[in-house]
Amino acid sequence: MSGEMYDVAIIGGGPAGSIAAALLARAGRHVIVLERDKFPRFHIGESLLPFSMQVFARLGLHEKFAKAGFMEKFGGEMYGACSSDGVKFYFEDGFRSQTDRSYQVTRAEFDKVLLDHASESGAEVREETGVDQVDFSDEGVTITLSRRDELPFVQGRAEARPSVIRARYVIDASGRNSVLGAKFKLRKNYPHLQKVSIFAHYDGMSRAEGRDGTLTRMVRALDRWFWVIPLTATRTSVGVVLDGAVFKKSGLNAEDFLQHAIEEQPLLTQTMHDAERVTPVRSAADFSYRSTRLTGDRWMLAGDAAGFIDPVFSSGVFLAVLAGEQAADVLHEVMDRPAKRKKLFARYAHNINGAMDVYLRFVDAWYSKEFIEVFLHPQDILQIPPAVNAVLGGNVGDSFAIKWRMWVFYLLVRMQRYIPLCPRRTLVPQKERATEPAEALEAVS
């Protein structure tokens, strides 16, 4: 066993792990990142929120994002499938907004930029490194791992060559299949949010000019919703999210289902007339869950290892960046003041759970038909639309000014179920207008 002791071992090199590693390394901590895959690798979750911009500025990442060609994003737009009337929202109009933009990214390139930045900041990064076991003691953490690029082949299969590292603390940012989540049986699913997402990338979709061409579009149908995310000048991500049971009942494979779902939505087909699918159709299922604990004596969960609520409102990467930053800051202080560990770990868990609670409530409202009916009929009273805009941008803090306005918004959504405060919507796509009698007579003659 090596005698080297790291300050922090981070399992997983995605956004949460890379952000934490870069911050800790820049603070002078001895950090190692253990990433199972070789970057770049495909991942979904391509739309970022403006409240992550401060972290990116803190790490000096904006210049690298510009060099990578990531598209700046200025807001979003929502539609009901039954109408071409939608609502655009721009981040600059959010309640007490601090920035007017974020980014649309291809995750393979984005995650690699972050992981490379962690390495350049001084963290040791080991890719293609799996974690087999994590053991804890009063002195620290022992991690047994194996490197796939060093595995000898025995009778046609790779045999693990275990090695061991030690650290004072560990951050588990290993994603939905969390190493520590599995070890301690922490995962709690949300049965009412067992959705499936089906998605692909397309070239050649038409889009608006200027900043409107950067907006994420969401189309709410009766039993599903669609995202349209511009990634580059020519490439767009398109996906559908619905109950897993509905997809299974269809009897279709993912590729056919996505194609049929798109063809049923005029709001999509009108922009996809000349589009060509350029990636395989992929799917992800059962992705709404939460870990019942986020910290232990020498460990913390961050990113998707802590939980994932839903792809709507682009909360996944935002929560990963938030957790990565806060985990790094907490551990940096704890290593100088061990007596404050319990208090600081509790504060971290409270903050991250609180952020997930904000999005869970938002998501629960989103899957009611009344949400989109109220959202698509904004009224400039009490600054409620700017407050909703702020939460959509990632403002999940303790601002009472935003909280009470969100309470009013949710009250309106609940009341809409019983009293038509806003126009009712079917959320069913309208069929093409039938031929008028006069036109039919002219065609016959």
One Martini backbone bead per residue (centre of mass of N, CA, C, O) as a GRO file, in nm:
protein
  445
    1MET     BB    1   0.096   0.036   0.022
    2SER     BB    2   0.067   0.352  -0.005
    3GLY     BB    3   0.172   0.644   0.186
    4GLU     BB    4  -0.005   0.828   0.046
    5MET     BB    5  -0.194   1.133   0.129
    6TYR     BB    6  -0.490   1.260   0.066
    7ASP     BB    7  -0.720   1.494   0.118
    8VAL     BB    8  -0.889   1.431  -0.160
    9ALA     BB    9  -1.127   1.210  -0.293
   10ILE     BB   10  -1.270   1.180  -0.626
   11ILE     BB   11  -1.567   1.039  -0.752
   12GLY     BB   12  -1.570   1.171  -1.040
   13GLY     BB   13  -1.551   1.392  -1.354
   14GLY     BB   14  -1.771   1.567  -1.350
   15PRO     BB   15  -1.888   1.865  -1.260
   16ALA     BB   16  -1.869   1.821  -0.954
   17GLY     BB   17  -1.580   1.698  -0.942
   18SER     BB   18  -1.424   1.919  -1.103
   19ILE     BB   19  -1.497   2.165  -0.934
   20ALA     BB   20  -1.388   2.061  -0.665
   21ALA     BB   21  -1.097   2.003  -0.758
   22ALA     BB   22  -1.017   2.286  -0.852
   23LEU     BB   23  -1.067   2.438  -0.585
   24LEU     BB   24  -0.883   2.268  -0.400
   25ALA     BB   25  -0.620   2.295  -0.562
   26ARG     BB   26  -0.613   2.614  -0.554
   27ALA     BB   27  -0.602   2.586  -0.224
   28GLY     BB   28  -0.368   2.345  -0.179
   29ARG     BB   29  -0.480   2.070  -0.226
   30HIS     BB   30  -0.467   1.714  -0.220
   31VAL     BB   31  -0.588   1.581  -0.531
   32ILE     BB   32  -0.814   1.319  -0.653
   33VAL     BB   33  -0.938   1.178  -0.964
   34LEU     BB   34  -1.191   0.923  -1.029
   35GLU     BB   35  -1.242   0.798  -1.359
   36ARG     BB   36  -1.399   0.558  -1.544
   37ASP     BB   37  -1.370   0.719  -1.795
   38LYS     BB   38  -1.311   0.856  -2.121
   39PHE     BB   39  -1.236   1.160  -2.228
   40PRO     BB   40  -1.475   1.204  -2.418
   41ARG     BB   41  -1.831   1.174  -2.331
   42PHE     BB   42  -2.143   1.106  -2.336
   43HIS     BB   43  -2.406   1.349  -2.242
   44ILE     BB   44  -2.667   1.471  -2.072
   45GLY     BB   45  -2.719   1.810  -2.018
   46GLU     BB   46  -2.702   2.119  -2.206
   47SER     BB   47  -2.830   2.332  -2.001
   48LEU     BB   48  -2.756   2.634  -1.853
   49LEU     BB   49  -2.733   2.844  -1.568
   50PRO     BB   50  -2.673   3.164  -1.447
   51PHE     BB   51  -2.593   3.073  -1.141
   52SER     BB   52  -2.309   2.945  -1.256
   53MET     BB   53  -2.127   3.189  -1.348
   54GLN     BB   54  -1.966   3.252  -1.087
   55VAL     BB   55  -1.803   2.992  -1.081
   56PHE     BB   56  -1.669   3.023  -1.356
   57ALA     BB   57  -1.529   3.287  -1.281
   58ARG     BB   58  -1.368   3.183  -1.035
   59LEU     BB   59  -1.214   2.965  -1.243
   60GLY     BB   60  -1.164   3.080  -1.536
   61LEU     BB   61  -1.379   2.963  -1.783
   62HIS     BB   62  -1.488   3.156  -2.005
   63GLU     BB   63  -1.253   3.146  -2.205
   64LYS     BB   64  -1.280   2.839  -2.260
   65PHE     BB   65  -1.571   2.847  -2.363
   66ALA     BB   66  -1.514   3.032  -2.602
   67LYS     BB   67  -1.303   2.845  -2.737
   68ALA     BB   68  -1.517   2.602  -2.760
   69GLY     BB   69  -1.802   2.743  -2.864
   70PHE     BB   70  -2.014   2.814  -2.669
   71MET     BB   71  -2.336   2.894  -2.638
   72GLU     BB   72  -2.518   3.158  -2.573
   73LYS     BB   73  -2.775   3.211  -2.322
   74PHE     BB   74  -3.094   3.413  -2.260
   75GLY     BB   75  -3.316   3.173  -2.225
   76GLY     BB   76  -3.669   3.101  -2.280
   77GLU     BB   77  -3.946   2.879  -2.391
   78MET     BB   78  -4.309   2.834  -2.386
   79TYR     BB   79  -4.548   2.569  -2.471
   80GLY     BB   80  -4.843   2.466  -2.593
   81ALA     BB   81  -4.948   2.219  -2.811
   82CYS     BB   82  -5.231   2.385  -2.890
   83SER     BB   83  -5.026   2.633  -2.954
   84SER     BB   84  -4.837   2.919  -3.088
   85ASP     BB   85  -4.853   3.043  -2.805
   86GLY     BB   86  -4.596   3.192  -2.626
   87VAL     BB   87  -4.327   3.223  -2.374
   88LYS     BB   88  -4.082   3.446  -2.304
   89PHE     BB   89  -3.760   3.433  -2.125
   90TYR     BB   90  -3.529   3.651  -1.965
   91PHE     BB   91  -3.272   3.671  -1.746
   92GLU     BB   92  -3.268   3.990  -1.714
   93ASP     BB   93  -3.581   3.970  -1.583
   94GLY     BB   94  -3.510   3.874  -1.329
   95PHE     BB   95  -3.509   3.878  -1.004
   96ARG     BB   96  -3.237   4.040  -0.939
   97SER     BB   97  -3.046   4.024  -1.166
   98GLN     BB   98  -2.685   3.935  -1.252
   99THR     BB   99  -2.754   3.799  -1.537
  100ASP     BB  100  -2.815   3.735  -1.905
  101ARG     BB  101  -2.647   3.450  -1.904
  102SER     BB  102  -2.538   3.146  -2.056
  103TYR     BB  103  -2.524   2.798  -2.165
  104GLN     BB  104  -2.477   2.594  -2.446
  105VAL     BB  105  -2.393   2.238  -2.452
  106THR     BB  106  -2.167   1.992  -2.509
  107ARG     BB  107  -2.091   1.758  -2.278
  108ALA     BB  108  -1.833   1.633  -2.373
  109GLU     BB  109  -1.676   1.907  -2.387
  110PHE     BB  110  -1.747   2.031  -2.114
  111ASP     BB  111  -1.636   1.806  -1.927
  112LYS     BB  112  -1.347   1.821  -2.036
  113VAL     BB  113  -1.284   2.108  -1.960
  114LEU     BB  114  -1.320   2.062  -1.654
  115LEU     BB  115  -1.114   1.831  -1.614
  116ASP     BB  116  -0.870   1.979  -1.730
  117HIS     BB  117  -0.884   2.213  -1.527
  118ALA     BB  118  -0.826   2.047  -1.277
  119SER     BB  119  -0.546   1.960  -1.368
  120GLU     BB  120  -0.433   2.255  -1.415
  121SER     BB  121  -0.489   2.322  -1.097
  122GLY     BB  122  -0.353   2.030  -0.953
  123ALA     BB  123  -0.501   1.782  -1.007
  124GLU     BB  124  -0.533   1.445  -0.996
  125VAL     BB  125  -0.596   1.247  -1.293
  126ARG     BB  126  -0.795   0.940  -1.335
  127GLU     BB  127  -0.866   0.755  -1.589
  128GLU     BB  128  -0.998   0.454  -1.618
  129THR     BB  129  -1.114   0.440  -1.303
  130GLY     BB  130  -1.212   0.213  -1.077
  131VAL     BB  131  -1.431   0.150  -0.797
  132ASP     BB  132  -1.452  -0.117  -0.560
  133GLN     BB  133  -1.372   0.026  -0.272
  134VAL     BB  134  -1.486   0.168   0.053
  135ASP     BB  135  -1.303   0.265   0.346
  136PHE     BB  136  -1.337   0.335   0.698
  137SER     BB  137  -1.179   0.554   0.940
  138ASP     BB  138  -1.042   0.764   1.171
  139GLU     BB  139  -0.806   0.851   0.957
  140GLY     BB  140  -0.987   0.761   0.691
  141VAL     BB  141  -0.956   0.661   0.344
  142THR     BB  142  -1.006   0.355   0.153
  143ILE     BB  143  -0.923   0.287  -0.196
  144THR     BB  144  -1.026   0.052  -0.427
  145LEU     BB  145  -0.869  -0.005  -0.749
  146SER     BB  146  -0.893   0.007  -1.119
  147ARG     BB  147  -0.725  -0.005  -1.432
  148ARG     BB  148  -0.817  -0.056  -1.756
  149ASP     BB  149  -0.531   0.013  -1.904
  150GLU     BB  150  -0.386  -0.229  -1.697
  151LEU     BB  151  -0.529  -0.485  -1.788
  152PRO     BB  152  -0.496  -0.803  -1.802
  153PHE     BB  153  -0.521  -1.087  -2.011
  154VAL     BB  154  -0.746  -1.365  -1.931
  155GLN     BB  155  -0.897  -1.557  -2.132
  156GLY     BB  156  -1.021  -1.290  -2.290
  157ARG     BB  157  -1.010  -1.121  -2.009
  158ALA     BB  158  -1.029  -0.886  -1.777
  159GLU     BB  159  -0.810  -0.826  -1.503
  160ALA     BB  160  -0.784  -0.713  -1.200
  161ARG     BB  161  -0.563  -0.450  -1.067
  162PRO     BB  162  -0.521  -0.367  -0.766
  163SER     BB  163  -0.543  -0.061  -0.584
  164VAL     BB  164  -0.436   0.193  -0.337
  165ILE     BB  165  -0.588   0.464  -0.163
  166ARG     BB  166  -0.554   0.764   0.038
  167ALA     BB  167  -0.774   0.968   0.253
  168ARG     BB  168  -0.942   1.198   0.442
  169TYR     BB  169  -1.148   1.245   0.201
  170VAL     BB  170  -1.473   1.203   0.026
  171ILE     BB  171  -1.614   1.251  -0.300
  172ASP     BB  172  -1.926   1.164  -0.437
  173ALA     BB  173  -1.945   1.195  -0.816
  174SER     BB  174  -2.072   0.911  -0.970
  175GLY     BB  175  -2.371   0.940  -0.987
  176ARG     BB  176  -2.648   0.742  -1.004
  177ASN     BB  177  -2.419   0.509  -0.936
  178SER     BB  178  -2.343   0.533  -0.644
  179VAL     BB  179  -2.110   0.413  -0.440
  180LEU     BB  180  -2.222   0.508  -0.155
  181GLY     BB  181  -2.519   0.462  -0.207
  182ALA     BB  182  -2.484   0.152  -0.227
  183LYS     BB  183  -2.336   0.093   0.040
  184PHE     BB  184  -2.576   0.260   0.223
  185LYS     BB  185  -2.857   0.270   0.101
  186LEU     BB  186  -2.976   0.584  -0.011
  187ARG     BB  187  -3.189   0.537  -0.219
  188LYS     BB  188  -3.474   0.748  -0.333
  189ASN     BB  189  -3.759   0.724  -0.495
  190TYR     BB  190  -4.000   0.871  -0.730
  191PRO     BB  191  -4.288   0.734  -0.833
  192HIS     BB  192  -4.419   1.004  -0.977
  193LEU     BB  193  -4.114   1.027  -1.152
  194GLN     BB  194  -4.116   0.782  -1.370
  195LYS     BB  195  -3.932   0.850  -1.628
  196VAL     BB  196  -3.869   0.908  -1.983
  197SER     BB  197  -3.600   0.973  -2.207
  198ILE     BB  198  -3.588   1.090  -2.556
  199PHE     BB  199  -3.299   1.137  -2.779
  200ALA     BB  200  -3.139   1.381  -3.009
  201HIS     BB  201  -2.948   1.495  -3.286
  202TYR     BB  202  -2.969   1.788  -3.506
  203ASP     BB  203  -2.954   1.905  -3.837
  204GLY     BB  204  -3.116   2.193  -3.985
  205MET     BB  205  -3.269   2.364  -3.801
  206SER     BB  206  -3.481   2.606  -3.745
  207ARG     BB  207  -3.430   2.957  -3.637
  208ALA     BB  208  -3.391   3.226  -3.483
  209GLU     BB  209  -3.274   3.530  -3.450
  210GLY     BB  210  -3.047   3.587  -3.240
  211ARG     BB  211  -3.126   3.537  -2.911
  212ASP     BB  212  -3.374   3.352  -2.985
  213GLY     BB  213  -3.173   3.121  -3.102
  214THR     BB  214  -3.082   3.033  -2.783
  215LEU     BB  215  -3.334   2.916  -2.682
  216THR     BB  216  -3.513   2.722  -2.481
  217ARG     BB  217  -3.752   2.479  -2.573
  218MET     BB  218  -4.087   2.417  -2.443
  219VAL     BB  219  -4.328   2.146  -2.482
  220ARG     BB  220  -4.659   2.104  -2.365
  221ALA     BB  221  -4.825   1.819  -2.321
  222LEU     BB  222  -5.040   1.608  -2.181
  223ASP     BB  223  -4.808   1.340  -2.137
  224ARG     BB  224  -4.575   1.551  -2.227
  225TRP     BB  225  -4.239   1.671  -2.310
  226PHE     BB  226  -4.030   1.912  -2.482
  227TRP     BB  227  -3.703   1.963  -2.617
  228VAL     BB  228  -3.510   2.257  -2.746
  229ILE     BB  229  -3.151   2.269  -2.808
  230PRO     BB  230  -2.916   2.484  -2.890
  231LEU     BB  231  -2.564   2.420  -2.959
  232THR     BB  232  -2.523   2.533  -3.244
  233ALA     BB  233  -2.557   2.668  -3.551
  234THR     BB  234  -2.664   2.351  -3.645
  235ARG     BB  235  -2.723   2.218  -3.363
  236THR     BB  236  -2.981   2.000  -3.206
  237SER     BB  237  -3.166   1.923  -2.922
  238VAL     BB  238  -3.404   1.645  -2.895
  239GLY     BB  239  -3.679   1.580  -2.660
  240VAL     BB  240  -3.863   1.337  -2.455
  241VAL     BB  241  -4.101   1.334  -2.175
  242LEU     BB  242  -4.228   1.046  -1.988
  243ASP     BB  243  -4.390   0.795  -1.892
  244GLY     BB  244  -4.282   0.477  -1.884
  245ALA     BB  245  -4.560   0.337  -1.930
  246VAL     BB  246  -4.628   0.476  -2.199
  247PHE     BB  247  -4.390   0.372  -2.361
  248LYS     BB  248  -4.437   0.069  -2.317
  249LYS     BB  249  -4.730   0.060  -2.439
  250SER     BB  250  -4.650   0.129  -2.738
  251GLY     BB  251  -4.416  -0.085  -2.851
  252LEU     BB  252  -4.176   0.097  -2.907
  253ASN     BB  253  -3.901   0.213  -2.999
  254ALA     BB  254  -3.714   0.486  -2.954
  255GLU     BB  255  -3.694   0.583  -3.246
  256ASP     BB  256  -3.998   0.564  -3.324
  257PHE     BB  257  -4.114   0.732  -3.096
  258LEU     BB  258  -3.975   1.000  -3.155
  259GLN     BB  259  -4.081   1.036  -3.440
  260HIS     BB  260  -4.385   1.029  -3.372
  261ALA     BB  261  -4.386   1.257  -3.160
  262ILE     BB  262  -4.292   1.481  -3.351
  263GLU     BB  263  -4.517   1.450  -3.577
  264GLU     BB  264  -4.748   1.553  -3.358
  265GLN     BB  265  -4.575   1.841  -3.359
  266PRO     BB  266  -4.594   2.141  -3.509
  267LEU     BB  267  -4.374   2.297  -3.332
  268LEU     BB  268  -4.154   2.101  -3.461
  269THR     BB  269  -4.195   2.045  -3.770
  270GLN     BB  270  -4.156   2.351  -3.863
  271THR     BB  271  -3.827   2.316  -3.780
  272MET     BB  272  -3.780   2.001  -3.929
  273HIS     BB  273  -3.792   1.979  -4.244
  274ASP     BB  274  -3.446   1.983  -4.283
  275ALA     BB  275  -3.376   1.769  -4.085
  276GLU     BB  276  -3.096   1.574  -3.937
  277ARG     BB  277  -3.003   1.293  -3.798
  278VAL     BB  278  -2.667   1.252  -3.609
  279THR     BB  279  -2.770   1.052  -3.389
  280PRO     BB  280  -2.851   0.846  -3.179
  281VAL     BB  281  -3.106   0.712  -3.005
  282ARG     BB  282  -3.175   0.792  -2.672
  283SER     BB  283  -3.208   0.674  -2.323
  284ALA     BB  284  -3.375   0.749  -2.002
  285ALA     BB  285  -3.443   0.605  -1.673
  286ASP     BB  286  -3.528   0.649  -1.357
  287PHE     BB  287  -3.417   0.971  -1.263
  288SER     BB  288  -3.586   1.000  -0.984
  289TYR     BB  289  -3.398   1.100  -0.695
  290ARG     BB  290  -3.265   1.038  -0.356
  291SER     BB  291  -3.060   1.096  -0.089
  292THR     BB  292  -3.086   1.047   0.257
  293ARG     BB  293  -2.775   1.115   0.249
  294LEU     BB  294  -2.481   1.351   0.215
  295THR     BB  295  -2.327   1.266   0.486
  296GLY     BB  296  -2.032   1.194   0.676
  297ASP     BB  297  -1.748   1.184   0.841
  298ARG     BB  298  -1.575   1.136   0.531
  299TRP     BB  299  -1.833   1.225   0.349
  300MET     BB  300  -1.968   1.320   0.018
  301LEU     BB  301  -2.233   1.427  -0.183
  302ALA     BB  302  -2.251   1.490  -0.545
  303GLY     BB  303  -2.472   1.552  -0.756
  304ASP     BB  304  -2.616   1.264  -0.873
  305ALA     BB  305  -2.546   1.124  -0.601
  306ALA     BB  306  -2.756   1.299  -0.441
  307GLY     BB  307  -2.943   1.383  -0.701
  308PHE     BB  308  -3.246   1.366  -0.919
  309ILE     BB  309  -3.533   1.506  -1.052
  310ASP     BB  310  -3.526   1.663  -1.350
  311PRO     BB  311  -3.483   1.793  -1.676
  312VAL     BB  312  -3.638   2.019  -1.608
  313PHE     BB  313  -3.490   2.337  -1.603
  314SER     BB  314  -3.183   2.248  -1.589
  315SER     BB  315  -3.088   2.127  -1.288
  316GLY     BB  316  -2.852   1.923  -1.292
  317VAL     BB  317  -2.591   2.095  -1.342
  318PHE     BB  318  -2.646   2.309  -1.134
  319LEU     BB  319  -2.637   2.119  -0.883
  320ALA     BB  320  -2.349   2.020  -0.937
  321VAL     BB  321  -2.204   2.292  -0.917
  322LEU     BB  322  -2.305   2.369  -0.639
  323ALA     BB  323  -2.192   2.117  -0.488
  324GLY     BB  324  -1.896   2.140  -0.570
  325GLU     BB  325  -1.842   2.412  -0.438
  326GLN     BB  326  -1.944   2.354  -0.145
  327ALA     BB  327  -1.770   2.107  -0.085
  328ALA     BB  328  -1.498   2.246  -0.115
  329ASP     BB  329  -1.533   2.470   0.097
  330VAL     BB  330  -1.588   2.286   0.337
  331LEU     BB  331  -1.329   2.110   0.330
  332HIS     BB  332  -1.124   2.335   0.352
  333GLU     BB  333  -1.220   2.418   0.639
  334VAL     BB  334  -1.212   2.145   0.788
  335MET     BB  335  -0.898   2.098   0.762
  336ASP     BB  336  -0.851   2.350   0.960
  337ARG     BB  337  -1.147   2.280   1.126
  338PRO     BB  338  -1.250   1.992   1.255
  339ALA     BB  339  -1.465   2.088   1.474
  340LYS     BB  340  -1.667   2.196   1.223
  341ARG     BB  341  -1.775   1.957   1.060
  342LYS     BB  342  -2.067   1.903   1.150
  343LYS     BB  343  -2.176   2.186   1.081
  344LEU     BB  344  -2.082   2.204   0.780
  345PHE     BB  345  -2.219   1.946   0.677
  346ALA     BB  346  -2.507   2.032   0.753
  347ARG     BB  347  -2.514   2.282   0.573
  348TYR     BB  348  -2.472   2.140   0.307
  349ALA     BB  349  -2.721   1.955   0.319
  350HIS     BB  350  -2.925   2.183   0.344
  351ASN     BB  351  -2.864   2.331   0.077
  352ILE     BB  352  -2.904   2.094  -0.125
  353ASN     BB  353  -3.184   2.007  -0.032
  354GLY     BB  354  -3.315   2.282  -0.080
  355ALA     BB  355  -3.269   2.291  -0.385
  356MET     BB  356  -3.425   2.029  -0.447
  357ASP     BB  357  -3.695   2.126  -0.330
  358VAL     BB  358  -3.748   2.351  -0.531
  359TYR     BB  359  -3.758   2.156  -0.782
  360LEU     BB  360  -3.971   1.960  -0.687
  361ARG     BB  361  -4.200   2.164  -0.674
  362PHE     BB  362  -4.181   2.256  -0.967
  363VAL     BB  363  -4.222   1.977  -1.098
  364ASP     BB  364  -4.496   1.907  -0.976
  365ALA     BB  365  -4.633   2.147  -1.118
  366TRP     BB  366  -4.554   2.092  -1.418
  367TYR     BB  367  -4.731   1.809  -1.424
  368SER     BB  368  -4.948   2.013  -1.441
  369LYS     BB  369  -5.170   2.179  -1.641
  370GLU     BB  370  -5.184   2.451  -1.478
  371PHE     BB  371  -4.904   2.563  -1.512
  372ILE     BB  372  -4.915   2.640  -1.818
  373GLU     BB  373  -5.164   2.819  -1.796
  374VAL     BB  374  -5.031   3.031  -1.611
  375PHE     BB  375  -4.763   3.086  -1.763
  376LEU     BB  376  -4.924   3.170  -2.044
  377HIS     BB  377  -5.060   3.407  -1.830
  378PRO     BB  378  -4.913   3.670  -1.764
  379GLN     BB  379  -4.896   3.892  -1.475
  380ASP     BB  380  -4.815   4.227  -1.373
  381ILE     BB  381  -4.796   4.112  -1.054
  382LEU     BB  382  -4.587   4.125  -0.782
  383GLN     BB  383  -4.346   4.003  -0.949
  384ILE     BB  384  -4.387   3.700  -1.040
  385PRO     BB  385  -4.243   3.644  -1.311
  386PRO     BB  386  -3.953   3.722  -1.211
  387ALA     BB  387  -3.942   3.498  -0.993
  388VAL     BB  388  -3.972   3.257  -1.181
  389ASN     BB  389  -3.729   3.331  -1.353
  390ALA     BB  390  -3.517   3.304  -1.127
  391VAL     BB  391  -3.558   3.001  -1.077
  392LEU     BB  392  -3.498   2.919  -1.371
  393GLY     BB  393  -3.192   3.044  -1.321
  394GLY     BB  394  -3.112   2.935  -1.001
  395ASN     BB  395  -3.276   3.075  -0.765
  396VAL     BB  396  -3.238   2.895  -0.436
  397GLY     BB  397  -3.248   3.070  -0.205
  398ASP     BB  398  -3.341   3.286   0.091
  399SER     BB  399  -3.536   3.468  -0.057
  400PHE     BB  400  -3.829   3.609   0.041
  401ALA     BB  401  -3.913   3.765  -0.216
  402ILE     BB  402  -3.934   3.494  -0.377
  403LYS     BB  403  -4.094   3.297  -0.201
  404TRP     BB  404  -4.371   3.445  -0.184
  405ARG     BB  405  -4.415   3.451  -0.491
  406MET     BB  406  -4.417   3.141  -0.525
  407TRP     BB  407  -4.658   3.088  -0.348
  408VAL     BB  408  -4.855   3.239  -0.529
  409PHE     BB  409  -4.811   3.075  -0.781
  410TYR     BB  410  -4.900   2.799  -0.660
  411LEU     BB  411  -5.182   2.896  -0.586
  412LEU     BB  412  -5.273   2.951  -0.877
  413VAL     BB  413  -5.238   2.661  -0.975
  414ARG     BB  414  -5.444   2.536  -0.779
  415MET     BB  415  -5.691   2.718  -0.853
  416GLN     BB  416  -5.704   2.641  -1.159
  417ARG     BB  417  -5.839   2.362  -1.110
  418TYR     BB  418  -6.127   2.517  -1.015
  419ILE     BB  419  -6.048   2.805  -1.143
  420PRO     BB  420  -6.051   3.009  -1.435
  421LEU     BB  421  -5.802   3.235  -1.436
  422CYS     BB  422  -5.722   3.094  -1.700
  423PRO     BB  423  -5.693   2.965  -1.986
  424ARG     BB  424  -5.778   2.686  -2.119
  425ARG     BB  425  -5.599   2.374  -2.206
  426THR     BB  426  -5.544   2.079  -2.388
  427LEU     BB  427  -5.247   1.995  -2.515
  428VAL     BB  428  -5.353   1.940  -2.807
  429PRO     BB  429  -5.291   1.912  -3.116
  430GLN     BB  430  -5.376   2.070  -3.392
  431LYS     BB  431  -5.527   2.034  -3.665
  432GLU     BB  432  -5.557   2.086  -3.969
  433ARG     BB  433  -5.723   2.287  -4.147
  434ALA     BB  434  -6.005   2.266  -4.284
  435THR     BB  435  -6.168   2.276  -4.567
  436GLU     BB  436  -6.339   2.501  -4.708
  437PRO     BB  437  -6.622   2.502  -4.889
  438ALA     BB  438  -6.528   2.704  -5.109
  439GLU     BB  439  -6.260   2.556  -5.168
  440ALA     BB  440  -6.390   2.287  -5.248
  441LEU     BB  441  -6.560   2.390  -5.481
  442GLU     BB  442  -6.323   2.504  -5.648
  443ALA     BB  443  -6.173   2.232  -5.678
  444VAL     BB  444  -6.399   2.085  -5.836
  445SER     BB  445  -6.424   2.311  -6.069
   0.00000   0.00000   0.00000
